[in-house]
Coordinates of C-alpha atoms in Angstrom, one line a residue:
Chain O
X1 CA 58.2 99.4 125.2
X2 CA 57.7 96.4 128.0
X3 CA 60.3 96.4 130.8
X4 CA 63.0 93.6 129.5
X5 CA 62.4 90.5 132.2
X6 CA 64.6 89.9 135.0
X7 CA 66.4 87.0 133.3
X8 CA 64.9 85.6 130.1
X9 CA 66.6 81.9 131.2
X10 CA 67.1 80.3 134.3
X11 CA 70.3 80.9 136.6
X12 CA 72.8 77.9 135.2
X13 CA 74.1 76.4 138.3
X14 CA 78.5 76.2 138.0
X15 CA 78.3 72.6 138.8
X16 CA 78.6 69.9 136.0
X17 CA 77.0 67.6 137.9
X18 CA 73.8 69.7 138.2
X19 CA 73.6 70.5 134.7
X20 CA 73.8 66.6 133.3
X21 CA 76.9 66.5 132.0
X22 CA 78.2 62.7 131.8
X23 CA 80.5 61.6 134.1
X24 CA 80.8 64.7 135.7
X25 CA 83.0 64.8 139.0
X26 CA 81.1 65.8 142.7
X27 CA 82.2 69.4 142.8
X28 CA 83.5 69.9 139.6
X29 CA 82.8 73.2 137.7
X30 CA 85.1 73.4 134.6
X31 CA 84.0 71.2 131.7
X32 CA 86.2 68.9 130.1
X33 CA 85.5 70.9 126.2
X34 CA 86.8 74.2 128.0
X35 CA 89.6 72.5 130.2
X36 CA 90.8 71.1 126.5
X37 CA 90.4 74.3 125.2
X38 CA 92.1 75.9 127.7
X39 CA 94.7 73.7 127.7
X40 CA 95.7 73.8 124.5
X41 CA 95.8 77.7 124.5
X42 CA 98.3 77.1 127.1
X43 CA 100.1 75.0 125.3
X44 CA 99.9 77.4 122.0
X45 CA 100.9 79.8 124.3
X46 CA 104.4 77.9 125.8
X47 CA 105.4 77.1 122.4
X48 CA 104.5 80.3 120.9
X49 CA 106.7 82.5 123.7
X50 CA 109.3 79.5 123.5
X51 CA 110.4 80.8 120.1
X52 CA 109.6 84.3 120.5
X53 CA 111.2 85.2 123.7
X54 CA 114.4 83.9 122.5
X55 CA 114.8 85.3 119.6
X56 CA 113.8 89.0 121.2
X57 CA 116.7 88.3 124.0
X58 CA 118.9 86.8 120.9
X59 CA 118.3 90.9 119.3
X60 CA 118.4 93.1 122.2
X61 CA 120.6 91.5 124.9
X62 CA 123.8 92.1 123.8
X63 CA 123.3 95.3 122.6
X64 CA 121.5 96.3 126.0
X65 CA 123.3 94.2 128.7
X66 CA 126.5 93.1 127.6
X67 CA 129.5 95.9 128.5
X68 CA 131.6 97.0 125.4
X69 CA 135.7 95.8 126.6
X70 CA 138.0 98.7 127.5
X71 CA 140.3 99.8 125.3
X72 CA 143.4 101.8 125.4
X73 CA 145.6 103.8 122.5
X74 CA 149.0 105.1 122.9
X75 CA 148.9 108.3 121.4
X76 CA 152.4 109.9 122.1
X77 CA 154.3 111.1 125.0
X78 CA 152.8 114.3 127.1
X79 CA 155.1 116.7 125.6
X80 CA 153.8 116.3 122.2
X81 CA 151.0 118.0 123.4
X82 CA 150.7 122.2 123.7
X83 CA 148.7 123.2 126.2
X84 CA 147.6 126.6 124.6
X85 CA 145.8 124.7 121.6
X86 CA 144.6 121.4 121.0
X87 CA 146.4 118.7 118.2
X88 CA 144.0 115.6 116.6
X89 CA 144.8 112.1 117.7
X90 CA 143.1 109.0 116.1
X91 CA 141.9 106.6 118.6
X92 CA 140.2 103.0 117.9
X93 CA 136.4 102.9 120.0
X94 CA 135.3 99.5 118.4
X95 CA 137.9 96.7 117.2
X96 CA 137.7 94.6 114.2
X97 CA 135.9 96.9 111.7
X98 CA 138.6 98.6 110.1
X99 CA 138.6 102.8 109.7
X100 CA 134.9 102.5 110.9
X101 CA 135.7 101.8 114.4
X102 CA 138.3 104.7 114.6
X103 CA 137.3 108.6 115.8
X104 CA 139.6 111.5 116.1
X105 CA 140.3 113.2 119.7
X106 CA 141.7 116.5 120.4
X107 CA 144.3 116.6 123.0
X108 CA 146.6 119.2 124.7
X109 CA 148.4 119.2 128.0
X110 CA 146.9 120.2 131.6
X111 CA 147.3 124.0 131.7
X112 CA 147.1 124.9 135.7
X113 CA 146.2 128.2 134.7
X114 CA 143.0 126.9 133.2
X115 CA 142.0 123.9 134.5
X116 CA 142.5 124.2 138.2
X117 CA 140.3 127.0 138.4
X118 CA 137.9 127.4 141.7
X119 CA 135.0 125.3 141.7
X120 CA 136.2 123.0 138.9
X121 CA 135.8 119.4 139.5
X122 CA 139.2 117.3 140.1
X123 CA 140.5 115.6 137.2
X124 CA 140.2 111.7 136.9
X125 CA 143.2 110.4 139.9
X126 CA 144.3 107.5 137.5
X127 CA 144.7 110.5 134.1
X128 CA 147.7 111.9 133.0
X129 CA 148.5 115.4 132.6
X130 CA 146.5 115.8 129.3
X131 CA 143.1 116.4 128.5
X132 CA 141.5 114.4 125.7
X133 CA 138.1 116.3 124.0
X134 CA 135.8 113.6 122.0
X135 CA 135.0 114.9 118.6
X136 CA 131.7 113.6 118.7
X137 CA 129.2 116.7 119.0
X138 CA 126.7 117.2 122.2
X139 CA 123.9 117.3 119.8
X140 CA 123.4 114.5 117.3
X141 CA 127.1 113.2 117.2
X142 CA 128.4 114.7 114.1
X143 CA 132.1 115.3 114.1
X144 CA 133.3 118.8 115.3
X145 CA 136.9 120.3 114.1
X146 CA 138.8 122.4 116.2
X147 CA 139.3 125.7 114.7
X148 CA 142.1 126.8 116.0
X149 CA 142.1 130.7 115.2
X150 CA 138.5 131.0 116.3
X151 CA 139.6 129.1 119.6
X152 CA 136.5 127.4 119.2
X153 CA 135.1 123.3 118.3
X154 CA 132.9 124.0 115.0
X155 CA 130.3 121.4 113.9
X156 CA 129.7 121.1 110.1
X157 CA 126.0 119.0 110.6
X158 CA 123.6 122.3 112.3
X159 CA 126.2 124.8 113.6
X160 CA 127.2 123.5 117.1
X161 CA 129.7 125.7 118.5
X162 CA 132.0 124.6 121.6
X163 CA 134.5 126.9 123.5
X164 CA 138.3 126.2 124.6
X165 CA 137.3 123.7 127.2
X166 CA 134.7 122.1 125.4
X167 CA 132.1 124.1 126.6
X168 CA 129.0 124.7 124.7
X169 CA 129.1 128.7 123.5
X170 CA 126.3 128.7 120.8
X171 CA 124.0 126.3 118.5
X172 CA 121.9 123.3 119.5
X173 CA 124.2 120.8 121.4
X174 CA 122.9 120.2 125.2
X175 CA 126.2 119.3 127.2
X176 CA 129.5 120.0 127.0
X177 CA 131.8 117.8 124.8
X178 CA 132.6 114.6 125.7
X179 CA 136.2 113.9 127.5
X180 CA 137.8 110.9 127.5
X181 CA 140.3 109.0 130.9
X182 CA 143.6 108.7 129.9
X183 CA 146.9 107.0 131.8
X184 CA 150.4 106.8 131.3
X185 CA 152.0 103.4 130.2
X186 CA 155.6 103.2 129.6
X187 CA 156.2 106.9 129.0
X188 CA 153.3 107.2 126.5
X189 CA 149.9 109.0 127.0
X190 CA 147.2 106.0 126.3
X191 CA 143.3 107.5 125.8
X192 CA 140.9 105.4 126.8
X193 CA 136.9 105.0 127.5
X194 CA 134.8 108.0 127.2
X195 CA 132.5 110.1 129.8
X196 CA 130.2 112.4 129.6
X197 CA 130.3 115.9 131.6
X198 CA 127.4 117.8 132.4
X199 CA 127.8 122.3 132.4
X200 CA 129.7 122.1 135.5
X201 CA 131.9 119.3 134.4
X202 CA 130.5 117.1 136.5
X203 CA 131.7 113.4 135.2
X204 CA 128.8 110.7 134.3
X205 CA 131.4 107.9 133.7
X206 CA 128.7 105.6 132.0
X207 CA 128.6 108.1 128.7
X208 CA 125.5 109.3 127.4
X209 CA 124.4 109.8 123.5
X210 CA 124.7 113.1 122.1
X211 CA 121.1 114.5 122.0
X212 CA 121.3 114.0 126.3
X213 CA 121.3 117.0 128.7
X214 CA 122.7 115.8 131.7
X215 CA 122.0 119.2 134.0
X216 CA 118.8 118.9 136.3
X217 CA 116.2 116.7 135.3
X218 CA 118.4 115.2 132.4
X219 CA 120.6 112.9 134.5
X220 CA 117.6 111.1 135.5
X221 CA 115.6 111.4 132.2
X222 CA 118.9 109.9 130.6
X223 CA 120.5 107.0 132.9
X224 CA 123.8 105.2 132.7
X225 CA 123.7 102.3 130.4
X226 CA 124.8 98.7 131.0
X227 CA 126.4 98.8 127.9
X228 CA 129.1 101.1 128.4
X229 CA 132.9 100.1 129.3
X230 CA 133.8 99.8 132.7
X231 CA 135.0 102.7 134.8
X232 CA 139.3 102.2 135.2
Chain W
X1 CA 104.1 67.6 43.2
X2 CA 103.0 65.0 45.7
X3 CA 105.0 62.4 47.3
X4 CA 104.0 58.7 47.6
X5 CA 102.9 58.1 51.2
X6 CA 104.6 56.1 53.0
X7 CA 104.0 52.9 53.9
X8 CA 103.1 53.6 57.5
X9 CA 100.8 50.5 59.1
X10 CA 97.2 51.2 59.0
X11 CA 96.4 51.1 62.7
X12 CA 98.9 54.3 62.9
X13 CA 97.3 56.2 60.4
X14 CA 94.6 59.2 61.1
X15 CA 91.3 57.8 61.1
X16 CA 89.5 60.5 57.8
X17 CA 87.3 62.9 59.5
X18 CA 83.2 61.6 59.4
X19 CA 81.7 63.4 56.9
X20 CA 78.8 65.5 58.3
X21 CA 80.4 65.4 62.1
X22 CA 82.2 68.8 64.1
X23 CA 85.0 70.0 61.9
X24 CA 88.8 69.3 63.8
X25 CA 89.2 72.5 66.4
X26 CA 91.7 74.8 64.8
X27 CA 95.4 75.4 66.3
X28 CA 94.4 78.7 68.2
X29 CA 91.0 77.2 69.3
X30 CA 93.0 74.5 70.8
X31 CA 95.2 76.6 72.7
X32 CA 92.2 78.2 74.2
X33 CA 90.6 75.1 74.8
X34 CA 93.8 74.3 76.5
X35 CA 94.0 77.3 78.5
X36 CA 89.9 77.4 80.1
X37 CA 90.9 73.3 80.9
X38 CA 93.8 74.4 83.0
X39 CA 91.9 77.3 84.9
X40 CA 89.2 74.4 85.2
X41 CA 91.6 72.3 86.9
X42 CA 92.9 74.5 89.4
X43 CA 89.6 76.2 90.0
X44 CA 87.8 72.8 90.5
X45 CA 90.4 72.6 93.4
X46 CA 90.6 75.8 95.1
X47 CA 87.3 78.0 94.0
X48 CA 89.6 80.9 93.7
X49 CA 87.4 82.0 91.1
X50 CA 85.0 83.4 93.3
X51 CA 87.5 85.6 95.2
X52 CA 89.3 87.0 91.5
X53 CA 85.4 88.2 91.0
X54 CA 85.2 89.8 93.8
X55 CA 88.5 91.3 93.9
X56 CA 88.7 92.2 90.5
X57 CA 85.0 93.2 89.6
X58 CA 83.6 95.4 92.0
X59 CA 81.2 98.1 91.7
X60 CA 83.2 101.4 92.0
X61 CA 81.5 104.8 92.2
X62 CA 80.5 107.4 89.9
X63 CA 83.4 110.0 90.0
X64 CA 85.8 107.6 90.3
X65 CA 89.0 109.3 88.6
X66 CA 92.5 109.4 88.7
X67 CA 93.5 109.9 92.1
X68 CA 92.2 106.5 92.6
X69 CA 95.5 105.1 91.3
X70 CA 98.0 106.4 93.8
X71 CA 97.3 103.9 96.6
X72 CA 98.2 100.9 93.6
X73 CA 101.1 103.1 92.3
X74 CA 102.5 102.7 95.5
X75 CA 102.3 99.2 95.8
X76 CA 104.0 98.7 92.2
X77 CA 106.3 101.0 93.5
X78 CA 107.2 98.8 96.8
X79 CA 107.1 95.7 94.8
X80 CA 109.3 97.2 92.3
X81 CA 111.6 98.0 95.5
X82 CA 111.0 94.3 96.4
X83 CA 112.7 92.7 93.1
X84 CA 115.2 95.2 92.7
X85 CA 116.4 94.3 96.4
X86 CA 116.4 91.3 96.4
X87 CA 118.5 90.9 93.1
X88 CA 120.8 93.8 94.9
X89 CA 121.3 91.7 97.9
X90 CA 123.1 88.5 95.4
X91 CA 125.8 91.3 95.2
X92 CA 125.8 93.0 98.1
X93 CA 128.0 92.5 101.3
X94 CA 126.5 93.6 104.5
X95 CA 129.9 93.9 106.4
X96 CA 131.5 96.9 107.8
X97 CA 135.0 96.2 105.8
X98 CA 133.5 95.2 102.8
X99 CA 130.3 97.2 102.1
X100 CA 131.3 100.4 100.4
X101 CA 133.7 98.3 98.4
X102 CA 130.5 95.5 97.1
X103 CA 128.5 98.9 96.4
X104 CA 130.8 100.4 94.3
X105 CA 131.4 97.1 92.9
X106 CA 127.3 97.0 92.1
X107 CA 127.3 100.3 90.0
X108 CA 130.6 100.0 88.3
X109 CA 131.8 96.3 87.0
X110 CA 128.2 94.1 87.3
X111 CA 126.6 94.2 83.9
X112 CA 123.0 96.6 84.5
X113 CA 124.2 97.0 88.2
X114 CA 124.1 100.9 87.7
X115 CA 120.9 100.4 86.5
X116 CA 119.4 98.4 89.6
X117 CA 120.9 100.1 92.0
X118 CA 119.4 103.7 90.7
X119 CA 116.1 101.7 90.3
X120 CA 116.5 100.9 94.2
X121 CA 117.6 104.3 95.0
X122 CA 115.1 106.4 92.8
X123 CA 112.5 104.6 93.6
X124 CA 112.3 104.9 97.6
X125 CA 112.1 108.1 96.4
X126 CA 109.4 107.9 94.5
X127 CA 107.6 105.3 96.8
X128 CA 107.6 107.5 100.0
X129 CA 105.8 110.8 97.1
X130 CA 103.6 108.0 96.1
X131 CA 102.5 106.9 99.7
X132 CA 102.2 110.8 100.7
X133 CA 100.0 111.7 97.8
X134 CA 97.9 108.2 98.1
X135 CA 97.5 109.6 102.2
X136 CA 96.7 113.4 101.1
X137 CA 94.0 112.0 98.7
X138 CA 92.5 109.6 101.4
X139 CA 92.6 112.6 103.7
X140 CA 90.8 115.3 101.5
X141 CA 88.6 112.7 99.9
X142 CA 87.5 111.9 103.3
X143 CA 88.1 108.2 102.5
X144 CA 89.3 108.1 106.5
X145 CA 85.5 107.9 107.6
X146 CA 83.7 105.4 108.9
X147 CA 83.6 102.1 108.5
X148 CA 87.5 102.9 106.5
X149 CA 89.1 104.0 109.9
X150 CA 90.6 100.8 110.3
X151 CA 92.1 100.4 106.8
X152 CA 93.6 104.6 107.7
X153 CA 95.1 103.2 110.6
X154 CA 96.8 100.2 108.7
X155 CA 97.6 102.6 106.0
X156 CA 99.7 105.0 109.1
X157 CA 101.4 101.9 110.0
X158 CA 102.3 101.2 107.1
X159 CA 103.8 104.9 106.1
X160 CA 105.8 104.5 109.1
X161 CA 107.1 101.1 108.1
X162 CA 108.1 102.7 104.3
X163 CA 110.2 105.2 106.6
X164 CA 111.9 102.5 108.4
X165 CA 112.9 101.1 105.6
X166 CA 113.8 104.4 103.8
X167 CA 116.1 105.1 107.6
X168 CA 117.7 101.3 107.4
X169 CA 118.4 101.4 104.1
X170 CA 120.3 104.7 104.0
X171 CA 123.0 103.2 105.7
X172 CA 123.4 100.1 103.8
X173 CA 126.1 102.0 100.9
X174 CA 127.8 102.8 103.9
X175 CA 130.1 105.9 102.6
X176 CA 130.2 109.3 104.8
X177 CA 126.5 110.1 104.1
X178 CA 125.3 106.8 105.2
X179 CA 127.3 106.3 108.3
X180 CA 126.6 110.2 109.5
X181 CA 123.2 110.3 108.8
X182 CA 122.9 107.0 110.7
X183 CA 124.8 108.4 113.7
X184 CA 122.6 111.0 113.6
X185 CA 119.7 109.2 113.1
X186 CA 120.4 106.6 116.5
X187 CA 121.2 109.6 118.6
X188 CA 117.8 111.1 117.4
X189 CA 116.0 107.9 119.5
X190 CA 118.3 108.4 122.3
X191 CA 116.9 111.2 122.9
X192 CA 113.1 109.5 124.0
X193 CA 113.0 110.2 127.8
X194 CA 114.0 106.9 130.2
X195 CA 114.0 104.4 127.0
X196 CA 115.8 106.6 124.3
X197 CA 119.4 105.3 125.7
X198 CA 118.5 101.7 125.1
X199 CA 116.5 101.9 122.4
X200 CA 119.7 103.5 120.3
X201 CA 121.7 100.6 121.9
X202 CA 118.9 98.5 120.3
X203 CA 119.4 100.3 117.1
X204 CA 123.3 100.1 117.2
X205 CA 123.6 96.8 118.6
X206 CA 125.9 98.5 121.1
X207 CA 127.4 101.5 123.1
X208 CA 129.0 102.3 119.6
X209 CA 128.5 102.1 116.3
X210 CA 129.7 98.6 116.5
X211 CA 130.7 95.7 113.9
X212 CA 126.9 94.8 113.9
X213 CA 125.1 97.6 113.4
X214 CA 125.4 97.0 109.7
X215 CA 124.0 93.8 109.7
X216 CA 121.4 94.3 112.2
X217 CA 120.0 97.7 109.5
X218 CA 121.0 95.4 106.9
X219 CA 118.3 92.3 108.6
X220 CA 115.6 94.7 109.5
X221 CA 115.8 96.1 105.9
X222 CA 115.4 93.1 104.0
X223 CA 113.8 90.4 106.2
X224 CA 111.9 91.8 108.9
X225 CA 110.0 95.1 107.5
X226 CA 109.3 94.1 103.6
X227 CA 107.2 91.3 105.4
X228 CA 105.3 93.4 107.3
X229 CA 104.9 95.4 104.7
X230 CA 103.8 92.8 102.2
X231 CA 101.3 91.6 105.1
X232 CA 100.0 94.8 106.2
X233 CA 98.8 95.4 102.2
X234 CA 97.2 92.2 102.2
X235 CA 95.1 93.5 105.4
X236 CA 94.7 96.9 103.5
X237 CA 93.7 95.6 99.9
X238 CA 90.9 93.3 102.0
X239 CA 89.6 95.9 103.9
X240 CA 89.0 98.1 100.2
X241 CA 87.5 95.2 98.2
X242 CA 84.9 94.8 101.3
X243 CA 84.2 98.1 102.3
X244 CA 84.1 99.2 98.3
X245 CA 85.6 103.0 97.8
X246 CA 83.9 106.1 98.3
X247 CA 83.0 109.0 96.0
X248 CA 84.5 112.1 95.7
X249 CA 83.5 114.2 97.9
X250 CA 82.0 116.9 94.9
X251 CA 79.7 114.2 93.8
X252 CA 76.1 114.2 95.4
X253 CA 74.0 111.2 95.9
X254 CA 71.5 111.3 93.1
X255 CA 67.9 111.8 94.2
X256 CA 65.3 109.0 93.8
X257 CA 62.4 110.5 91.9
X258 CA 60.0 107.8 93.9
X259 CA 60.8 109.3 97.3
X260 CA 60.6 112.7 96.4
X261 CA 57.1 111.7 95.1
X262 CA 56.1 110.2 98.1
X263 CA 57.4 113.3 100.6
X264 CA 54.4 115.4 98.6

């Protein structure tokens, strides 16, 4: 086979005006057909992204960016609570939608003897003397119950198991239960927005989705949201 | 018996057929007549008659059997989904308060609505077996090989499309199934490293299963994805009426006695 030539045509110089193009411009290199061309791309392009970028911010802004409102349920005075055993309180997470928007939380007074152990993180300054265990299970958000004879949170979905303090003691959740800051208004215990504790109790006040270890390389795999209620 | 005509002027009367000339065309041959003029019409218009040809009368192989069917089962299966739904939604209302109540209301007052519904529900069933079986019988067939890789690849999109819609559309009789599953479901995509926590706030339309997650599943279940979908086996049907299909994979080529001839 012959060696393919060096270049079968001659070099094309990038000036219009060399090449005989009427009316070209000294020094001028882009062609009117492509600078149309090009042009209307553009153009396509604007409009194209002028609908499309709206609508995309229209779907995932307020979902993403805006903060859900804070809001607080009275759910009795703290001696309605033991604080060997845990009673269920209904609590409203989302307004408006009716039975939907309500979950159950299981609360029972501060017991010194338990909770002010070495080494376990302080409580919330603003809570009151209760503690307030989400339902919602550490490893898909099913519903847990707390069995009280067992002493233990029991998940119906794939046999998450929880200990007195919401700790995990068997199955497939990743974290400890969820807790939630209370405060006392007028007398009355009143639960509030929801955080997230890691295996040490560590609180991650921007809450997590089930599903989300939070110990080691968790906390940074699984950041705080923008869409979570603000801290009180 | 025969009546006296009546006295109808003469310039309205029939002209009597010329002796000799083509005999009147008969009702039925003028309904046909009627029909080709019609296709005529449009076809002079639009030469769609060319692409019906080649859609329609292709050469298939020798083998050709059976299995051939699923991949069109599942089509009549999605636009069986398609008329169902969309006859579902005049009944059905996509709010958090009112949902459970407008499904029950489907299957037990509106006249066939129990019918419908189980059509619906049944047949997302039967749509995700058909699209399985069509993708096992691509697979062991070896339909996947080149020059079809592009039509596989349309055909993976579109199984996972048929799943969105089989995950949005589990919510949508929102009773305890639905709204678990879902929770479930949207903590399942949390749990994608770095974008898993927005992406289930994408999902939800919130921090919590909010007022609009319904409506959001409710959008991309009946607007967005059957779109798609109806696009994407456009693209897919295309790609099989140009590239033809292929033989099973049992049958060999047959042998042209002229080569082996020549070989000698």
């Amino acid at each position: 086979m012959r060696p393919l030539p060096e270049s079968r045509k001659q070099p094309v110089s990038k000036y219009t005006a060399d090449r005989n193009i009427p009316g070209a411009f000294e020094g001028e290199t882009v062609t009117r057909r492509r600078f149309m061309v090009s042009t209307t791309h553009v153009a396509g392009g604007v409009a194209t992204a002028a609908i499309l970028l709206p609508a995309l911010g229209f779907a995932a802004g307020t979902p993403i960016f805006e903060r859900a409102p804070v809001i607080w349920t009275p759910v009795g005075k703290p001696e309605d609570f033991p604080d060997d055993d845990y009673v269920p309180r209904v609590i409203t997470l989302t307004q408006g939608i009716g039975e939907v928007g309500k979950s159950t939380v299981y609360m029972r007074r501060r017991n010194p003897s338990i909770d002010d152990v070495a080494g376990a993180p302080a409580p919330p300054p603003t809570d009151a003397p209760v503690i307030a265990i989400s339902s919602r299970c550490m490893h898909l958000g099913c519903p847990v119950r707390w069995t009280s004879a067992a002493q233990r949170f029991i998940c119906p979905c794939h046999g998450g198991v929880y200990g007195f303090k919401g700790e995990v003691s068997g199955g497939p959740p990743v974290r400890p239960l969820d807790h939630f800051y209370t405060r006392m208004r007028n007398g009355q215990v009143e639960v509030g927005p929801r955080y997230s504790v890691n295996s040490q109790f560590r609180r991650f006040p921007s809450f997590r989705d089930p599903g989300q270890p939070l110990d080691g390389i968790g906390q940074y795999l699984y950041p705080g949201r923008l869409s979570t209620p603000k801290n009180p | 018996m025969k009546l006296p005509t009546p006295p109808v002027p003469k310039r309205f009367q029939d002209t009597p057929a010329r002796p000799g000339g083509p005999k009147p065309a008969k009702p039925l041959e003028q309904v046909q007549e009627g029909g080709i003029h019609v296709a005529g019409w449009v076809d002079e218009r639009t030469s769609l008659s060319g692409g019906v040809r080649w859609m329609f009368f292709r050469k298939v192989p020798k083998g050709t059997n059976w299995f051939y069917t699923l991949g069109s089962a599942t089509m009549f299966a999605f636009l069986s989904q398609a008329i169902t739904g969309v006859f579902l939604a005049m009944y059905y209302t996509p709010s958090p308060t009112q949902a459970y109540e407008s499904a029950r209301h489907i299957t037990n007052d509106v006249f066939l609505g129990e019918f419908v519904r189980g059509m619906h529900k049944w047949g997302s069933s039967v749509m995700v077996i058909l699209i399985f079986l069509h993708m096992g019988r691509t697979f062991f067939f070896g339909a996947y090989k080149y020059p079809r890789e592009l039509n596989w690849i349309i055909g993976v999109v579109l199984v996972i499309l048929t799943f969105v819609m089989s995950l949005t559309g589990y919510l949508l009789p929102f009773d305890q199934r639905s709204y678990w599953a879902t929770i479930v479901a949207a903590n399942i995509n949390g749990t994608g490293p770095l974008v898993g926590p927005f992406l289930s706030d994408f999902l939800r339309g919130g921090a919590e299963f909010g007022a609009t997650t319904l409506s959001r599943f409710y959008a991309i279940h009946m607007m967005l994805v059957p779109g798609l979908i109806a696009a994407l086996i456009g693209a897919h049907l295309y790609l099989v009426a140009k590239l033809g299909t292929t033989a099973p994979p049992w049958l060999r080529a047959d042998k042209d006695e002229k080569l082996r001839e020549e070989r000698v």
